[in-house]
Amino acid sequence: MLAAPQNIACSQLQGVGPKTLERLHKINLFRVQDLLFHLPIRYEDRTKISLIRKLKVGEYAAIVGTIIANKVVRYGRSMLYCTLQDISGQLQICFFNFNKQKLQFKLLPGIKLYCYGELRWVGNTPTMVHPEYKILAPNEEPPVAKNLTPVYPTTDGLSQFVLRKLITQAINIAVKNKNLFECFPLMLLQQLNFPNLIDALSFVHQPPAHLNTEAAMSREHPMRQRLIFEELLAQQLSLLELRLVAKTHEAIALPWKEDFTTKFLATLPFTLTNAQLRVIKEIASD
């Protein structure tokens, strides 16, 4: 019988060594369950290749083109600029503080390149600064994602690539343990028209390609509604538990001294209102 996600430590996942484990712990990821509820802060659409001519400034996109020129510019620090061209137009890609052996002598004219990044204006030139890239063979097809790509909160040294791989492992474990991981009875799910927990988490971590990034983030989506309901319910149950615990503790009884109260009120330079007198009686009664 497989273990439930809440009982499997991150150290048991493939690719988790001491350094990766330390970085996971730094952002409070200790168990597979923690990975499942480490939700994306946004999504990237890498499900299609865009034409350069159709890109808009401020837009993130995946493109494929051929390098037709490159140059190194030094303004206090070295910068590598490459001109990338596809059938529709050209743009510039830029790398700061690059390693010459890794980039300058690899990103040469004639190289076919896949890039993903944000289009900006640098001077008067549309530019992708430090895009993610992959050198492609002449006849190689570019990598196209089957789902929207999640972007997670992370820490130094823990890449998005590593987080995605670990969370994919976590989802696979949860799918095999669906009954162990579900906390709501089937009757309640049907009554509220909610999906099961694994389906909801799978959607949030791997939204289908037909959705745009805004729709995938929408709180109105039924899959996200399920997670929101569960979070609010957990919060309410926690508060109820705290209240029950608080009721088991008796407060220290403080004796009421009528003569002390009378003397204190006599020192006040004003007369109390009827409401204030009523509150004093309530306090004495308590």
Tab-separated table of C-alpha atoms in Angstrom:
chain	number	residue	atom	x	y	z
A	1	MET	CA	0.000	0.000	0.000
A	2	LEU	CA	1.361	3.400	-0.961
A	3	ALA	CA	1.916	6.097	1.640
A	4	ALA	CA	-0.263	9.196	1.738
A	5	PRO	CA	1.317	12.458	0.476
A	6	GLN	CA	1.287	13.957	3.968
A	7	ASN	CA	3.534	11.106	5.161
A	8	ILE	CA	6.193	11.270	2.417
A	9	ALA	CA	9.201	13.532	3.000
A	10	CYS	CA	10.633	15.595	0.129
A	11	SER	CA	13.939	13.800	0.683
A	12	GLN	CA	12.321	10.646	-0.741
A	13	LEU	CA	11.706	12.226	-4.148
A	14	GLN	CA	14.034	11.704	-7.097
A	15	GLY	CA	16.595	14.458	-7.595
A	16	VAL	CA	16.475	15.786	-4.020
A	17	GLY	CA	19.967	15.936	-2.557
A	18	PRO	CA	21.124	17.708	0.626
A	19	LYS	CA	21.403	21.170	-0.994
A	20	THR	CA	18.040	20.970	-2.734
A	21	LEU	CA	16.445	19.708	0.485
A	22	GLU	CA	17.910	22.634	2.422
A	23	ARG	CA	16.454	25.093	-0.112
A	24	LEU	CA	13.061	23.382	-0.006
A	25	HIS	CA	13.021	23.640	3.784
A	26	LYS	CA	13.890	27.331	3.483
A	27	ILE	CA	10.476	27.946	1.892
A	28	ASN	CA	8.677	25.513	4.246
A	29	LEU	CA	8.465	22.574	1.857
A	30	PHE	CA	9.046	19.443	3.937
A	31	ARG	CA	6.606	16.844	2.587
A	32	VAL	CA	4.909	15.911	-0.652
A	33	GLN	CA	1.722	17.515	0.668
A	34	ASP	CA	3.576	20.835	1.043
A	35	LEU	CA	4.641	20.663	-2.607
A	36	LEU	CA	1.052	20.018	-3.703
A	37	PHE	CA	-0.156	23.142	-1.921
A	38	HIS	CA	2.773	25.291	-3.104
A	39	LEU	CA	0.627	27.048	-5.691
A	40	PRO	CA	1.798	29.070	-8.726
A	41	ILE	CA	1.838	32.859	-8.570
A	42	ARG	CA	1.335	33.144	-12.344
A	43	TYR	CA	1.526	31.172	-15.587
A	44	GLU	CA	3.494	31.397	-18.809
A	45	ASP	CA	2.050	30.351	-22.148
A	46	ARG	CA	4.646	28.191	-23.869
A	47	THR	CA	2.061	26.144	-25.740
A	48	LYS	CA	2.629	27.960	-29.047
A	49	ILE	CA	5.348	29.677	-31.045
A	50	SER	CA	4.667	33.339	-31.836
A	51	LEU	CA	5.780	35.324	-34.855
A	52	ILE	CA	8.163	38.156	-34.012
A	53	ARG	CA	6.081	40.669	-35.967
A	54	LYS	CA	3.016	39.971	-33.790
A	55	LEU	CA	4.722	40.444	-30.421
A	56	LYS	CA	3.745	43.344	-28.180
A	57	VAL	CA	6.035	45.162	-25.758
A	58	GLY	CA	5.518	43.789	-22.243
A	59	GLU	CA	4.324	40.432	-23.572
A	60	TYR	CA	5.947	37.104	-22.685
A	61	ALA	CA	6.203	34.771	-25.661
A	62	ALA	CA	8.051	31.825	-27.196
A	63	ILE	CA	9.745	32.449	-30.544
A	64	VAL	CA	12.011	30.575	-32.940
A	65	GLY	CA	14.437	32.281	-35.277
A	66	THR	CA	17.895	32.274	-36.793
A	67	ILE	CA	20.738	34.406	-35.462
A	68	ILE	CA	21.862	36.713	-38.272
A	69	ALA	CA	24.359	38.838	-36.287
A	70	ASN	CA	25.952	39.112	-32.852
A	71	LYS	CA	28.191	41.617	-31.120
A	72	VAL	CA	29.751	42.267	-27.729
A	73	VAL	CA	29.326	45.760	-26.269
A	74	ARG	CA	31.162	47.011	-23.180
A	75	TYR	CA	29.676	49.806	-21.056
A	76	GLY	CA	31.350	49.034	-17.733
A	77	ARG	CA	30.222	45.436	-18.175
A	78	SER	CA	30.138	43.181	-21.196
A	79	MET	CA	26.829	42.671	-22.980
A	80	LEU	CA	26.117	40.224	-25.782
A	81	TYR	CA	23.555	41.262	-28.388
A	82	CYS	CA	22.186	38.870	-31.005
A	83	THR	CA	19.807	39.718	-33.821
A	84	LEU	CA	17.196	36.997	-34.248
A	85	GLN	CA	15.097	36.694	-37.386
A	86	ASP	CA	12.069	34.615	-38.361
A	87	ILE	CA	9.864	34.768	-41.475
A	88	SER	CA	7.974	37.794	-40.096
A	89	GLY	CA	10.658	40.081	-38.720
A	90	GLN	CA	13.602	40.645	-36.380
A	91	LEU	CA	14.277	41.404	-32.735
A	92	GLN	CA	17.288	41.629	-30.447
A	93	ILE	CA	18.209	39.332	-27.567
A	94	CYS	CA	20.579	40.582	-24.894
A	95	PHE	CA	22.691	38.930	-22.181
A	96	PHE	CA	24.546	40.801	-19.385
A	97	ASN	CA	27.653	39.457	-17.622
A	98	PHE	CA	27.708	36.455	-19.917
A	99	ASN	CA	30.285	33.690	-19.955
A	100	LYS	CA	32.150	33.998	-23.275
A	101	GLN	CA	32.733	30.272	-23.587
A	102	LYS	CA	29.092	29.502	-23.007
A	103	LEU	CA	27.435	32.173	-25.088
A	104	GLN	CA	29.604	34.295	-27.370
A	105	PHE	CA	31.066	31.320	-29.200
A	106	LYS	CA	27.833	29.322	-29.211
A	107	LEU	CA	25.290	31.933	-30.279
A	108	LEU	CA	26.801	32.498	-33.709
A	109	PRO	CA	25.163	33.667	-36.956
A	110	GLY	CA	23.332	30.799	-38.610
A	111	ILE	CA	22.292	29.152	-35.313
A	112	LYS	CA	18.598	28.253	-34.957
A	113	LEU	CA	17.355	29.367	-31.550
A	114	TYR	CA	14.257	28.899	-29.403
A	115	CYS	CA	13.685	31.747	-26.911
A	116	TYR	CA	11.121	32.519	-24.245
A	117	GLY	CA	11.033	35.897	-22.553
A	118	GLU	CA	9.500	39.349	-22.233
A	119	LEU	CA	9.705	41.836	-25.079
A	120	ARG	CA	10.996	45.258	-24.001
A	121	TRP	CA	12.295	48.398	-25.624
A	122	VAL	CA	16.063	48.835	-25.245
A	123	GLY	CA	16.723	52.194	-26.823
A	124	ASN	CA	14.627	52.066	-29.971
A	125	THR	CA	15.033	48.314	-30.478
A	126	PRO	CA	12.562	45.594	-29.421
A	127	THR	CA	14.605	43.279	-27.195
A	128	MET	CA	14.322	40.151	-25.052
A	129	VAL	CA	16.714	40.541	-22.107
A	130	HIS	CA	18.127	37.272	-20.760
A	131	PRO	CA	15.495	35.034	-22.358
A	132	GLU	CA	15.407	31.318	-21.670
A	133	TYR	CA	16.841	29.739	-24.781
A	134	LYS	CA	17.648	26.452	-26.459
A	135	ILE	CA	19.909	25.907	-29.479
A	136	LEU	CA	18.049	23.810	-32.031
A	137	ALA	CA	19.382	21.536	-34.742
A	138	PRO	CA	18.425	22.713	-38.269
A	139	ASN	CA	15.510	20.272	-38.538
A	140	GLU	CA	14.647	20.107	-34.822
A	141	GLU	CA	11.158	21.078	-33.718
A	142	PRO	CA	11.007	23.647	-30.888
A	143	PRO	CA	9.834	22.528	-27.435
A	144	VAL	CA	6.118	23.261	-27.110
A	145	ALA	CA	4.449	22.730	-23.726
A	146	LYS	CA	1.232	20.702	-23.498
A	147	ASN	CA	-0.017	22.823	-20.581
A	148	LEU	CA	0.431	26.353	-19.319
A	149	THR	CA	3.741	26.616	-17.463
A	150	PRO	CA	3.474	27.476	-13.739
A	151	VAL	CA	5.776	29.975	-12.025
A	152	TYR	CA	6.246	29.341	-8.296
A	153	PRO	CA	7.493	31.316	-5.292
A	154	THR	CA	11.063	30.156	-4.762
A	155	THR	CA	14.401	30.991	-3.162
A	156	ASP	CA	18.018	31.432	-4.289
A	157	GLY	CA	19.412	28.281	-5.854
A	158	LEU	CA	16.029	26.575	-6.296
A	159	SER	CA	15.087	26.893	-9.962
A	160	GLN	CA	11.627	26.818	-11.485
A	161	PHE	CA	12.713	23.751	-13.477
A	162	VAL	CA	13.536	21.804	-10.294
A	163	LEU	CA	10.318	22.886	-8.562
A	164	ARG	CA	8.213	21.842	-11.556
A	165	LYS	CA	9.845	18.407	-11.661
A	166	LEU	CA	9.303	17.832	-7.933
A	167	ILE	CA	5.699	19.029	-8.004
A	168	THR	CA	5.015	16.755	-10.991
A	169	GLN	CA	6.320	13.845	-8.894
A	170	ALA	CA	4.084	14.974	-6.034
A	171	ILE	CA	1.015	15.029	-8.304
A	172	ASN	CA	1.787	11.519	-9.579
A	173	ILE	CA	2.038	10.257	-5.986
A	174	ALA	CA	-1.229	11.957	-5.047
A	175	VAL	CA	-3.060	10.482	-8.061
A	176	LYS	CA	-2.065	6.979	-6.921
A	177	ASN	CA	-3.275	7.796	-3.395
A	178	LYS	CA	-6.421	9.727	-4.320
A	179	ASN	CA	-8.632	8.104	-1.683
A	180	LEU	CA	-6.051	8.586	1.083
A	181	PHE	CA	-5.614	12.262	0.279
A	182	GLU	CA	-9.269	13.321	-0.125
A	183	CYS	CA	-10.689	14.829	3.072
A	184	PHE	CA	-14.275	15.601	1.972
A	185	PRO	CA	-16.957	12.892	1.772
A	186	LEU	CA	-18.327	12.185	-1.702
A	187	MET	CA	-21.803	13.380	-0.652
A	188	LEU	CA	-20.436	16.834	0.217
A	189	LEU	CA	-18.511	17.102	-3.064
A	190	GLN	CA	-21.668	16.271	-4.992
A	191	GLN	CA	-23.765	18.667	-2.942
A	192	LEU	CA	-21.365	21.566	-3.567
A	193	ASN	CA	-20.620	20.470	-7.144
A	194	PHE	CA	-16.897	20.408	-6.357
A	195	PRO	CA	-14.196	18.308	-8.059
A	196	ASN	CA	-12.052	16.011	-5.934
A	197	LEU	CA	-8.916	17.470	-4.403
A	198	ILE	CA	-6.424	15.810	-6.759
A	199	ASP	CA	-8.239	17.013	-9.872
A	200	ALA	CA	-8.296	20.546	-8.471
A	201	LEU	CA	-4.586	20.512	-7.626
A	202	SER	CA	-3.664	18.944	-10.965
A	203	PHE	CA	-5.531	21.735	-12.740
A	204	VAL	CA	-3.831	24.487	-10.741
A	205	HIS	CA	-0.349	23.066	-11.337
A	206	GLN	CA	-0.937	22.024	-14.972
A	207	PRO	CA	-3.701	24.141	-16.546
A	208	PRO	CA	-4.813	22.977	-20.011
A	209	ALA	CA	-3.405	24.727	-23.061
A	210	HIS	CA	-6.777	26.044	-24.268
A	211	LEU	CA	-7.018	28.448	-21.295
A	212	ASN	CA	-5.327	31.813	-21.302
A	213	THR	CA	-3.191	32.753	-18.313
A	214	GLU	CA	-5.848	35.107	-16.853
A	215	ALA	CA	-8.546	32.413	-16.937
A	216	ALA	CA	-6.196	29.916	-15.288
A	217	MET	CA	-5.629	32.355	-12.392
A	218	SER	CA	-9.314	33.266	-11.984
A	219	ARG	CA	-10.758	32.625	-8.530
A	220	GLU	CA	-14.114	31.962	-10.189
A	221	HIS	CA	-12.918	28.750	-11.823
A	222	PRO	CA	-14.562	25.682	-10.155
A	223	MET	CA	-11.163	24.024	-9.586
A	224	ARG	CA	-9.872	27.055	-7.694
A	225	GLN	CA	-13.195	27.437	-5.872
A	226	ARG	CA	-12.642	23.985	-4.398
A	227	LEU	CA	-9.226	24.966	-3.009
A	228	ILE	CA	-10.518	28.303	-1.705
A	229	PHE	CA	-13.389	26.543	0.097
A	230	GLU	CA	-11.004	24.038	1.668
A	231	GLU	CA	-8.654	26.793	2.867
A	232	LEU	CA	-11.491	28.802	4.429
A	233	LEU	CA	-12.974	25.690	6.036
A	234	ALA	CA	-9.599	24.732	7.522
A	235	GLN	CA	-9.247	28.243	8.940
A	236	GLN	CA	-12.724	28.149	10.509
A	237	LEU	CA	-12.141	24.705	12.038
A	238	SER	CA	-8.831	25.889	13.486
A	239	LEU	CA	-10.547	28.894	15.110
A	240	LEU	CA	-13.291	26.671	16.545
A	241	GLU	CA	-10.670	24.359	18.004
A	242	LEU	CA	-8.864	27.309	19.612
A	243	ARG	CA	-12.130	28.513	21.118
A	244	LEU	CA	-12.870	25.082	22.561
A	245	VAL	CA	-9.399	24.978	24.101
A	246	ALA	CA	-9.868	28.488	25.510
A	247	LYS	CA	-13.127	27.436	27.198
A	248	THR	CA	-11.295	24.754	29.162
A	249	HIS	CA	-9.263	27.415	30.983
A	250	GLU	CA	-10.953	29.291	33.802
A	251	ALA	CA	-10.067	32.913	34.354
A	252	ILE	CA	-8.709	34.020	37.720
A	253	ALA	CA	-11.550	35.299	39.916
A	254	LEU	CA	-11.070	38.945	40.903
A	255	PRO	CA	-13.079	39.935	44.024
A	256	TRP	CA	-15.249	43.018	43.634
A	257	LYS	CA	-14.847	45.568	46.433
A	258	GLU	CA	-17.812	47.916	46.557
A	259	ASP	CA	-16.154	50.404	48.923
A	260	PHE	CA	-13.103	50.714	46.654
A	261	THR	CA	-15.375	51.363	43.645
A	262	THR	CA	-17.302	54.042	45.535
A	263	LYS	CA	-14.101	55.815	46.611
A	264	PHE	CA	-12.670	55.673	43.078
A	265	LEU	CA	-15.813	57.084	41.452
A	266	ALA	CA	-15.839	59.916	44.031
A	267	THR	CA	-12.447	61.097	42.770
A	268	LEU	CA	-13.701	61.579	39.195
A	269	PRO	CA	-14.296	65.236	38.214
A	270	PHE	CA	-17.517	64.281	36.345
A	271	THR	CA	-20.676	62.266	36.849
A	272	LEU	CA	-21.014	58.939	35.076
A	273	THR	CA	-23.823	58.443	32.585
A	274	ASN	CA	-26.512	55.829	33.117
A	275	ALA	CA	-24.883	53.655	30.421
A	276	GLN	CA	-21.519	53.810	32.206
A	277	LEU	CA	-23.127	52.909	35.523
A	278	ARG	CA	-24.859	49.974	33.846
A	279	VAL	CA	-21.519	48.713	32.500
A	280	ILE	CA	-19.977	48.912	35.994
A	281	LYS	CA	-22.798	46.688	37.287
A	282	GLU	CA	-22.175	44.217	34.438
A	283	ILE	CA	-18.488	44.089	35.287
A	284	ALA	CA	-19.263	43.503	38.955
A	285	SER	CA	-21.663	40.722	38.007
A	286	ASP	CA	-19.013	39.028	35.835
